[in-house]
mmCIF file of C-alpha atoms in Angstrom:
data_model
loop_
_atom_site.group_PDB
_atom_site.id
_atom_site.type_symbol
_atom_site.label_atom_id
_atom_site.label_comp_id
_atom_site.label_asym_id
_atom_site.label_seq_id
_atom_site.Cartn_x
_atom_site.Cartn_y
_atom_site.Cartn_z
ATOM 1 C CA MET A 286 196.590 384.852 -46.847
ATOM 2 C CA GLN A 287 194.190 382.436 -45.199
ATOM 3 C CA ILE A 288 193.504 379.104 -46.772
ATOM 4 C CA ASP A 289 190.015 377.594 -46.207
ATOM 5 C CA THR A 290 190.389 373.818 -45.813
ATOM 6 C CA ALA A 291 186.750 373.020 -44.977
ATOM 7 C CA PRO A 292 185.732 371.890 -48.465
ATOM 8 C CA ALA A 293 188.727 369.616 -48.663
ATOM 9 C CA VAL A 294 187.884 367.988 -45.323
ATOM 10 C CA THR A 295 184.267 367.575 -46.348
ATOM 11 C CA GLU A 296 185.285 365.939 -49.597
ATOM 12 C CA SER A 297 187.605 363.609 -47.771
ATOM 13 C CA GLN A 298 184.823 362.677 -45.391
ATOM 14 C CA ARG A 299 182.497 362.002 -48.291
ATOM 15 C CA GLN A 300 185.090 359.772 -49.928
ATOM 16 C CA ALA A 301 185.655 357.907 -46.669
ATOM 17 C CA GLU A 302 181.921 357.515 -46.157
ATOM 18 C CA GLY A 303 181.639 356.264 -49.717
ATOM 19 C CA ARG A 304 184.276 353.664 -49.098
ATOM 20 C CA VAL A 305 182.489 352.550 -45.920
ATOM 21 C CA ALA A 306 179.150 352.477 -47.697
ATOM 22 C CA THR A 307 180.685 350.475 -50.506
ATOM 23 C CA ALA A 308 182.324 348.050 -48.110
ATOM 24 C CA ALA A 309 179.172 347.481 -46.043
ATOM 25 C CA PRO A 310 177.356 345.233 -48.526
ATOM 26 C CA SER A 311 180.500 343.145 -48.996
ATOM 27 C CA ALA A 312 180.727 342.534 -45.266
ATOM 28 C CA ALA A 313 177.071 341.495 -45.091
ATOM 29 C CA SER A 314 177.162 339.202 -48.134
ATOM 30 C CA PRO A 315 178.624 336.157 -46.290
ATOM 31 C CA VAL A 316 175.694 336.281 -43.867
ATOM 32 C CA VAL A 317 173.241 336.419 -46.731
ATOM 33 C CA ALA A 318 175.049 333.526 -48.422
ATOM 34 C CA ARG A 319 174.965 331.462 -45.264
ATOM 35 C CA ASP A 320 171.229 332.106 -44.856
ATOM 36 C CA SER A 321 170.612 331.085 -48.463
ATOM 37 C CA ALA A 322 172.703 327.961 -48.053
ATOM 38 C CA GLY A 323 170.823 326.986 -44.890
ATOM 39 C CA ALA A 324 167.489 327.496 -46.584
ATOM 40 C CA SER A 325 168.698 325.454 -49.537
ATOM 41 C CA VAL A 326 169.755 322.608 -47.226
ATOM 42 C CA ARG A 327 166.389 322.705 -45.490
ATOM 43 C CA VAL A 328 164.568 322.648 -48.803
ATOM 44 C CA THR A 329 166.779 319.787 -50.032
ATOM 45 C CA LYS A 330 166.177 317.779 -46.855
ATOM 46 C CA GLN A 331 162.457 318.396 -47.102
ATOM 47 C CA ALA A 332 162.400 317.274 -50.734
ATOM 48 C CA SER A 333 164.479 314.218 -49.859
ATOM 49 C CA SER A 334 162.084 313.358 -47.041
ATOM 50 C CA THR A 335 159.119 313.692 -49.397
ATOM 51 C CA GLN A 336 160.804 311.483 -51.996
ATOM 52 C CA HIS A 337 161.656 308.992 -49.250
ATOM 53 C CA ALA A 338 158.003 308.794 -48.197
ATOM 54 C CA VAL A 339 156.755 308.415 -51.769
ATOM 55 C CA LEU A 340 159.294 305.705 -52.607
ATOM 56 C CA SER A 341 158.560 303.912 -49.347
ATOM 57 C CA ARG A 342 154.862 303.960 -50.155
ATOM 58 C CA TRP A 343 155.401 302.443 -53.579
ATOM 59 C CA VAL A 344 157.779 299.820 -52.196
ATOM 60 C CA SER A 345 155.065 298.916 -49.699
ATOM 61 C CA LEU A 346 152.461 298.701 -52.431
ATOM 62 C CA ALA A 347 154.727 296.502 -54.550
ATOM 63 C CA SER A 348 155.309 294.137 -51.627
ATOM 64 C CA ILE A 349 151.604 294.069 -50.770
ATOM 65 C CA ALA A 350 150.616 293.435 -54.392
ATOM 66 C CA LYS A 351 153.077 290.530 -54.586
ATOM 67 C CA SER A 352 151.741 288.948 -51.398
ATOM 68 C CA MET A 353 148.109 289.424 -52.412
ATOM 69 C CA SER A 354 148.797 287.880 -55.810
ATOM 70 C CA GLN A 355 150.451 284.821 -54.290
ATOM 71 C CA SER A 356 147.644 284.375 -51.763
ATOM 72 C CA GLU A 357 145.015 284.648 -54.482
ATOM 73 C CA HIS A 358 146.896 282.202 -56.702
ATOM 74 C CA SER A 359 147.252 279.641 -53.880
ATOM 75 C CA THR A 360 143.567 280.000 -52.997
ATOM 76 C CA ARG A 361 142.474 279.284 -56.569
ATOM 77 C CA THR A 362 144.773 276.250 -56.726
ATOM 78 C CA LEU A 363 143.337 274.734 -53.531
ATOM 79 C CA GLN A 364 139.760 275.456 -54.575
ATOM 80 C CA GLN A 365 140.419 273.698 -57.867
ATOM 81 C CA LEU A 366 141.913 270.713 -56.015
ATOM 82 C CA SER A 367 138.840 270.529 -53.777
ATOM 83 C CA ARG A 368 136.559 270.380 -56.829
ATOM 84 C CA GLN A 369 138.735 267.726 -58.449
ATOM 85 C CA LEU A 370 138.638 265.545 -55.342
ATOM 86 C CA LYS A 371 134.864 265.852 -55.158
ATOM 87 C CA SER A 372 134.576 264.844 -58.805
ATOM 88 C CA LEU A 373 137.026 261.989 -58.240
ATOM 89 C CA GLU A 374 134.941 260.639 -55.366
ATOM 90 C CA THR A 375 131.866 260.625 -57.604
ATOM 91 C CA GLN A 376 133.752 258.759 -60.347
ATOM 92 C CA ILE A 377 135.032 256.155 -57.877
ATOM 93 C CA HIS A 378 131.511 255.592 -56.581
ATOM 94 C CA GLN A 379 130.166 255.126 -60.099
ATOM 95 C CA THR A 380 132.989 252.813 -61.246
ATOM 96 C CA SER A 381 133.803 251.000 -57.997
ATOM 97 C CA ASN A 382 133.369 247.626 -59.695
ATOM 98 C CA SER A 383 135.783 248.493 -62.505
ATOM 99 C CA SER A 384 139.101 246.650 -62.479
ATOM 100 C CA ASP A 385 141.117 249.678 -63.568
ATOM 101 C CA VAL A 386 139.692 252.211 -61.089
ATOM 102 C CA GLY A 387 142.910 252.153 -59.051
ATOM 103 C CA LYS A 388 145.027 252.877 -62.107
ATOM 104 C CA LYS A 389 142.890 255.863 -63.057
ATOM 105 C CA VAL A 390 142.964 257.244 -59.512
ATOM 106 C CA ASN A 391 146.742 256.882 -59.436
ATOM 107 C CA GLN A 392 147.106 258.836 -62.677
ATOM 108 C CA LEU A 393 144.753 261.578 -61.501
ATOM 109 C CA VAL A 394 146.556 261.976 -58.173
ATOM 110 C CA THR A 395 149.889 262.277 -59.967
ATOM 111 C CA ALA A 396 148.402 265.064 -62.093
ATOM 112 C CA MET A 397 147.050 266.772 -58.946
ATOM 113 C CA LYS A 398 150.502 266.788 -57.371
ATOM 114 C CA ARG A 399 151.942 268.428 -60.461
ATOM 115 C CA GLN A 400 149.197 271.067 -60.487
ATOM 116 C CA LEU A 401 149.823 271.901 -56.835
ATOM 117 C CA GLN A 402 153.523 272.405 -57.474
ATOM 118 C CA GLN A 403 152.798 274.711 -60.389
ATOM 119 C CA GLY A 404 150.079 276.473 -58.401
ATOM 120 C CA GLY A 405 152.235 277.813 -55.607
ATOM 121 C CA VAL A 406 151.188 275.221 -52.991
ATOM 122 C CA ASP A 407 153.570 272.910 -51.141
ATOM 123 C CA ASN A 408 153.186 269.234 -50.173
ATOM 124 C CA HIS A 409 151.044 270.134 -47.162
ATOM 125 C CA PHE A 410 148.631 272.485 -48.937
ATOM 126 C CA GLN A 411 150.471 275.554 -47.601
ATOM 127 C CA SER A 412 151.135 278.593 -49.753
ATOM 128 C CA GLN A 413 154.747 278.642 -50.913
ATOM 129 C CA GLU A 414 154.768 282.356 -50.072
ATOM 130 C CA LEU A 415 155.277 281.352 -46.423
ATOM 131 C CA GLN A 416 158.080 278.882 -47.121
ATOM 132 C CA ALA A 417 161.744 279.764 -46.934
ATOM 133 C CA PRO A 418 163.110 279.307 -50.497
ATOM 134 C CA SER A 419 166.314 277.551 -49.357
ATOM 135 C CA ARG A 420 164.712 275.108 -46.908
ATOM 136 C CA LEU A 421 165.049 271.403 -47.687
ATOM 137 C CA THR A 422 163.040 268.636 -46.021
ATOM 138 C CA LYS A 423 163.794 264.918 -46.216
ATOM 139 C CA ALA A 424 162.151 261.896 -44.585
ATOM 140 C CA LEU A 425 163.922 258.936 -43.001
ATOM 141 C CA THR A 426 162.856 255.611 -44.437
ATOM 142 C CA ASN A 427 160.356 253.670 -42.333
ATOM 143 C CA LYS A 428 162.808 250.748 -42.252
ATOM 144 C CA VAL A 429 164.843 252.677 -39.680
ATOM 145 C CA ASP A 430 163.148 253.122 -36.305
ATOM 146 C CA LEU A 431 164.840 255.555 -33.932
ATOM 147 C CA LEU A 432 161.807 256.359 -31.794
ATOM 148 C CA SER A 433 160.177 253.163 -30.484
ATOM 149 C CA PRO A 434 161.041 252.023 -26.936
ATOM 150 C CA LYS A 435 163.572 249.161 -26.778
ATOM 151 C CA PRO A 436 164.441 246.818 -23.872
ATOM 152 C CA MET A 437 168.158 247.692 -23.849
ATOM 153 C CA ASP A 438 170.470 250.673 -23.911
ATOM 154 C CA GLU A 439 171.627 251.534 -27.422
ATOM 155 C CA THR A 440 174.140 253.774 -29.097
ATOM 156 C CA VAL A 441 173.701 254.870 -32.693
ATOM 157 C CA SER A 442 176.145 256.877 -34.783
ATOM 158 C CA ILE A 443 175.158 258.423 -38.121
ATOM 159 C CA VAL A 444 177.563 259.819 -40.714
ATOM 160 C CA MET A 445 175.756 262.088 -43.174
ATOM 161 C CA GLY A 446 177.213 261.391 -46.600
ATOM 162 C CA ARG A 447 180.264 263.401 -47.635
ATOM 163 C CA SER A 448 179.143 266.499 -45.751
ATOM 164 C CA GLY A 449 181.523 265.709 -42.883
ATOM 165 C CA LYS A 450 178.657 265.906 -40.390
ATOM 166 C CA ALA A 451 178.036 263.144 -37.858
ATOM 167 C CA VAL A 452 175.827 262.639 -34.801
ATOM 168 C CA SER A 453 175.856 260.172 -31.919
ATOM 169 C CA LEU A 454 172.692 259.036 -30.128
ATOM 170 C CA ASN A 455 172.399 257.418 -26.719
ATOM 171 C CA LEU A 456 168.951 255.817 -26.459
ATOM 172 C CA PRO A 457 168.247 254.424 -22.952
ATOM 173 C CA ALA A 458 166.291 251.231 -22.408
ATOM 174 C CA GLY A 459 162.550 251.769 -22.160
ATOM 175 C CA ALA A 460 162.715 255.428 -23.249
ATOM 176 C CA SER A 461 159.404 256.673 -24.658
ATOM 177 C CA ARG A 462 158.911 257.906 -28.213
ATOM 178 C CA ASN A 463 158.873 261.508 -27.018
ATOM 179 C CA ASP A 464 162.092 261.026 -25.040
ATOM 180 C CA ASN A 465 163.810 259.440 -28.026
ATOM 181 C CA LEU A 466 162.535 262.225 -30.280
ATOM 182 C CA GLN A 467 164.036 264.832 -27.949
ATOM 183 C CA THR A 468 167.347 262.947 -27.981
ATOM 184 C CA VAL A 469 167.402 262.822 -31.782
ATOM 185 C CA SER A 470 166.347 266.480 -32.093
ATOM 186 C CA LYS A 471 169.049 267.668 -29.706
ATOM 187 C CA ALA A 472 171.759 265.682 -31.510
ATOM 188 C CA PHE A 473 170.831 267.008 -34.959
ATOM 189 C CA ALA A 474 170.337 270.561 -33.681
ATOM 190 C CA GLY A 475 174.100 270.657 -33.165
ATOM 191 C CA GLN A 476 174.414 270.277 -36.950
ATOM 192 C CA ASN A 477 171.809 272.992 -37.672
ATOM 193 C CA ILE A 478 169.228 270.386 -38.703
ATOM 194 C CA ASP A 479 165.686 270.484 -37.321
ATOM 195 C CA VAL A 480 163.750 267.273 -36.647
ATOM 196 C CA SER A 481 159.983 266.678 -36.627
ATOM 197 C CA VAL A 482 157.550 263.783 -37.039
ATOM 198 C CA SER A 483 155.032 263.485 -39.887
ATOM 199 C CA GLY A 484 151.439 262.353 -39.521
ATOM 200 C CA ARG A 485 152.587 258.871 -40.510
ATOM 201 C CA SER A 486 155.256 258.803 -37.771
ATOM 202 C CA GLU A 487 158.103 259.424 -40.214
ATOM 203 C CA LEU A 488 161.124 261.344 -38.994
ATOM 204 C CA LEU A 489 161.527 264.537 -40.994
ATOM 205 C CA PHE A 490 164.783 266.480 -41.229
ATOM 206 C CA HIS A 491 164.816 270.170 -42.198
ATOM 207 C CA ALA A 492 167.903 272.174 -43.143
ATOM 208 C CA ASP A 493 168.746 275.590 -44.597
ATOM 209 C CA GLY A 494 171.781 276.989 -46.373
ATOM 210 C CA GLN A 495 174.954 274.930 -46.280
ATOM 211 C CA SER A 496 173.374 272.391 -43.924
ATOM 212 C CA ARG A 497 171.239 271.187 -46.846
ATOM 213 C CA ALA A 498 174.182 269.175 -48.181
ATOM 214 C CA ALA A 499 173.876 266.736 -45.283
ATOM 215 C CA LEU A 500 170.385 265.737 -46.469
ATOM 216 C CA LYS A 501 171.254 265.171 -50.111
ATOM 217 C CA GLU A 502 173.263 261.944 -49.828
ATOM 218 C CA PRO A 503 172.719 258.507 -48.218
ATOM 219 C CA TRP A 504 173.708 258.181 -44.557
ATOM 220 C CA LEU A 505 175.775 255.496 -42.880
ATOM 221 C CA MET A 506 174.434 254.203 -39.544
ATOM 222 C CA MET A 507 176.339 252.061 -37.066
ATOM 223 C CA GLY A 508 176.177 251.247 -33.370
ATOM 224 C CA THR A 509 175.090 248.715 -30.778
ATOM 225 C CA GLY A 510 171.576 247.372 -30.182
ATOM 226 C CA VAL A 511 168.711 245.955 -32.165
ATOM 227 C CA ARG A 512 168.264 249.047 -34.337
ATOM 228 C CA VAL A 513 171.510 248.223 -36.151
ATOM 229 C CA ALA A 514 171.524 244.542 -37.076
ATOM 230 C CA ALA A 515 174.668 242.757 -35.778
ATOM 231 C CA GLY A 516 176.313 246.135 -35.299
ATOM 232 C CA ASN A 517 177.322 246.275 -38.952
ATOM 233 C CA PRO A 518 177.288 249.656 -40.745
ATOM 234 C CA VAL A 519 174.053 250.137 -42.648
ATOM 235 C CA ALA A 520 173.453 252.556 -45.526
ATOM 236 C CA ILE A 521 170.130 254.348 -45.100
ATOM 237 C CA SER A 522 168.328 256.534 -47.582
ATOM 238 C CA LEU A 523 166.358 259.733 -47.173
ATOM 239 C CA ASN A 524 163.147 260.146 -49.106
ATOM 240 C CA ASP A 525 161.479 263.244 -50.445
ATOM 241 C CA GLU A 526 159.160 265.056 -48.091
ATOM 242 C CA PRO A 527 155.821 263.196 -47.764
ATOM 243 C CA HIS A 528 152.958 264.609 -49.791
ATOM 244 C CA ALA A 529 149.448 265.108 -48.459
ATOM 245 C CA LEU A 530 148.139 263.080 -51.431
ATOM 246 C CA ASP A 531 150.481 260.116 -50.822
ATOM 247 C CA ASP A 532 147.943 258.134 -48.794
ATOM 248 C CA LEU A 533 145.326 258.484 -51.507
ATOM 249 C CA GLN A 534 147.838 257.382 -54.116
ATOM 250 C CA GLN A 535 148.938 254.391 -52.046
ATOM 251 C CA LEU A 536 145.297 253.456 -51.564
ATOM 252 C CA SER A 537 144.828 253.408 -55.332
ATOM 253 C CA GLN A 538 147.602 250.819 -55.583
ATOM 254 C CA GLN A 539 145.708 248.352 -53.393
ATOM 255 C CA THR A 540 143.705 245.902 -55.454
ATOM 256 C CA ASP A 541 141.081 245.432 -52.737
ATOM 257 C CA ALA A 542 140.506 249.120 -51.941
ATOM 258 C CA ARG A 543 136.801 249.933 -51.637
ATOM 259 C CA TYR A 544 134.798 253.086 -52.149
ATOM 260 C CA GLU A 545 134.417 253.620 -48.373
ATOM 261 C CA ALA A 546 138.196 253.795 -47.926
ATOM 262 C CA TYR A 547 138.529 256.286 -50.783
ATOM 263 C CA SER A 548 135.668 258.338 -49.380
ATOM 264 C CA GLN A 549 137.258 258.572 -45.923
ATOM 265 C CA GLU A 550 140.632 259.600 -47.338
ATOM 266 C CA ILE A 551 139.103 262.224 -49.618
ATOM 267 C CA ALA A 552 137.075 263.589 -46.682
ATOM 268 C CA LYS A 553 140.320 263.964 -44.700
ATOM 269 C CA LEU A 554 141.941 265.792 -47.598
ATOM 270 C CA GLN A 555 138.953 268.130 -47.893
ATOM 271 C CA ARG A 556 139.302 269.011 -44.207
ATOM 272 C CA ASN A 557 142.995 269.732 -44.704
ATOM 273 C CA ILE A 558 142.238 271.917 -47.709
ATOM 274 C CA LYS A 559 139.621 273.833 -45.730
ATOM 275 C CA SER A 560 142.125 274.421 -42.937
ATOM 276 C CA ALA A 561 144.748 275.589 -45.434
ATOM 277 C CA LEU A 562 142.283 278.005 -47.037
ATOM 278 C CA GLN A 563 141.486 279.440 -43.617
ATOM 279 C CA GLY A 564 145.202 279.972 -43.048
ATOM 280 C CA ILE A 565 145.552 281.777 -46.362
ATOM 281 C CA GLU A 566 142.525 283.937 -45.537
ATOM 282 C CA SER A 567 144.096 284.849 -42.205
ATOM 283 C CA ARG A 568 147.265 285.800 -44.058
ATOM 284 C CA ARG A 569 145.207 287.884 -46.494
ATOM 285 C CA GLN A 570 143.691 289.820 -43.586
ATOM 286 C CA GLN A 571 147.188 290.578 -42.328
ATOM 287 C CA ILE A 572 148.108 291.852 -45.778
ATOM 288 C CA LEU A 573 145.045 294.124 -45.821
ATOM 289 C CA MET A 574 145.996 295.487 -42.403
ATOM 290 C CA ARG A 575 149.433 296.248 -43.788
ATOM 291 C CA LEU A 576 147.792 298.045 -46.677
ATOM 292 C CA GLN A 577 145.931 300.235 -44.192
ATOM 293 C CA GLN A 578 149.182 300.994 -42.376
ATOM 294 C CA VAL A 579 150.603 302.431 -45.575
ATOM 295 C CA GLN A 580 147.877 305.077 -45.351
ATOM 296 C CA ARG A 581 149.473 306.520 -42.251
ATOM 297 C CA PRO A 582 152.588 308.463 -43.307
ATOM 298 C CA PRO A 583 155.292 309.356 -42.556
ATOM 299 C CA LEU A 584 157.050 306.027 -42.869
ATOM 300 C CA SER A 585 159.875 305.486 -40.395
ATOM 301 C CA GLU A 586 163.392 304.341 -41.233
ATOM 302 C CA GLU A 587 162.680 301.086 -39.398
ATOM 303 C CA HIS A 588 159.558 300.490 -41.505
ATOM 304 C CA LEU A 589 161.460 301.207 -44.729
ATOM 305 C CA THR A 590 164.233 298.800 -43.742
ATOM 306 C CA GLU A 591 161.657 296.112 -42.976
ATOM 307 C CA ILE A 592 159.923 296.646 -46.326
ATOM 308 C CA ASN A 593 163.193 296.586 -48.258
ATOM 309 C CA GLY A 594 164.050 293.271 -46.596
ATOM 310 C CA GLU A 595 160.692 291.777 -47.533
ATOM 311 C CA VAL A 596 160.968 292.870 -51.149
ATOM 312 C CA GLN A 597 164.554 291.584 -51.380
ATOM 313 C CA GLN A 598 163.422 288.197 -50.056
ATOM 314 C CA LEU A 599 160.566 288.030 -52.558
ATOM 315 C CA MET A 600 162.941 288.849 -55.415
ATOM 316 C CA GLN A 601 165.293 286.041 -54.382
ATOM 317 C CA GLN A 602 162.581 283.388 -54.269
ATOM 318 C CA PRO A 603 162.442 281.008 -57.241
ATOM 319 C CA ASN A 604 159.258 281.831 -59.105
ATOM 320 C CA HIS A 605 157.992 278.798 -61.007
ATOM 321 C CA HIS A 606 154.511 280.253 -61.391
ATOM 322 C CA ALA A 607 155.248 283.767 -62.661
ATOM 323 C CA VAL A 608 152.483 283.880 -65.288
ATOM 324 C CA PRO A 609 149.613 282.955 -62.927
ATOM 325 C CA ILE A 610 151.048 285.387 -60.365
ATOM 326 C CA LEU A 611 151.034 288.202 -62.924
ATOM 327 C CA ILE A 612 147.461 287.379 -63.916
ATOM 328 C CA ALA A 613 146.362 287.429 -60.294
ATOM 329 C CA GLN A 614 148.297 290.618 -59.664
ATOM 330 C CA ALA A 615 146.527 292.310 -62.562
ATOM 331 C CA ASN A 616 143.211 291.572 -60.879
ATOM 332 C CA ILE A 617 144.156 293.522 -57.762
ATOM 333 C CA THR A 618 146.276 296.322 -59.243
ATOM 334 C CA ARG A 619 143.197 298.471 -59.912
ATOM 335 C CA ASN A 620 142.302 298.582 -56.229
ATOM 336 C CA LEU A 621 145.854 299.392 -55.186
ATOM 337 C CA VAL A 622 146.119 302.220 -57.696
ATOM 338 C CA SER A 623 142.742 303.602 -56.576
ATOM 339 C CA PHE A 624 143.966 303.548 -53.002
ATOM 340 C CA SER A 625 147.200 305.298 -53.925
ATOM 341 C CA LEU A 626 145.442 308.078 -55.835
ATOM 342 C CA ALA A 627 142.917 308.574 -53.074
ATOM 343 C CA SER A 628 145.626 308.914 -50.435
ATOM 344 C CA HIS A 629 147.200 311.975 -52.069
#
């Protein structure tokens, strides 16, 4: 008897083929999964990049709005001061023969100083936006002269309160004011203190951070020469930073001050205010240029880091004029929002 095995072989082949066909999708599935995962990563990175750009744009707008608000607030404060000075000059002219004109001027100038402080403007009519929040400036009393030429060599040592800081100055005979200023500046630079001279020839000392402590207490000065009488240690005081309105206030305290003197001082102040307003306008143009830069995406990592630093600095600044800033910011928000909507 012959046995036909062909059907059995065919069936076995079909079963084997079925197993191969069944196994084929399983072998391909890791490739499909990897492709899906790669696409998902690309989509996620793209979404993250888009979110990064959007957030960067809004951080930029927030920083720009803050700067524009502060500039606008400072401008209004200085414009108001200019009007007040003009009105004050008229009042002085009309009441120049009055015995209490000086007293009234003194009171008005004191009020002006307070308004400037509340209006985001420093003692030199500069916007506080441009000032480092931790910077402290003090003036050396006029009773101590470290700059004028003297006929002999001198040594001066200064101990700055309880800060532990001290400087030593060697002032040669006949050295000019500029030479002495360089000597003083170099000595204090070693203590992280900057030195400058005011318009009234006062020595000004500027310090940041921990170096501020050296300017907050009386100093002790000793040495050889005519600057330190008999070589005995002398306690010297540091005064607050001079104010642009100080000269006008001191003039009001003179009983024989005439209208012409007031008029000249007020004219000088008006020139200083005009110069300060021009500086603020220049700053405003820079802010507008920055606003235009925001229109050109994508924003780089370097740009984002710069913006984050600016915003962090603004947040750390003491804000004594928050309400006027918010009012000013409300006036410009409409334009910023219009820009943002138009850019999408």
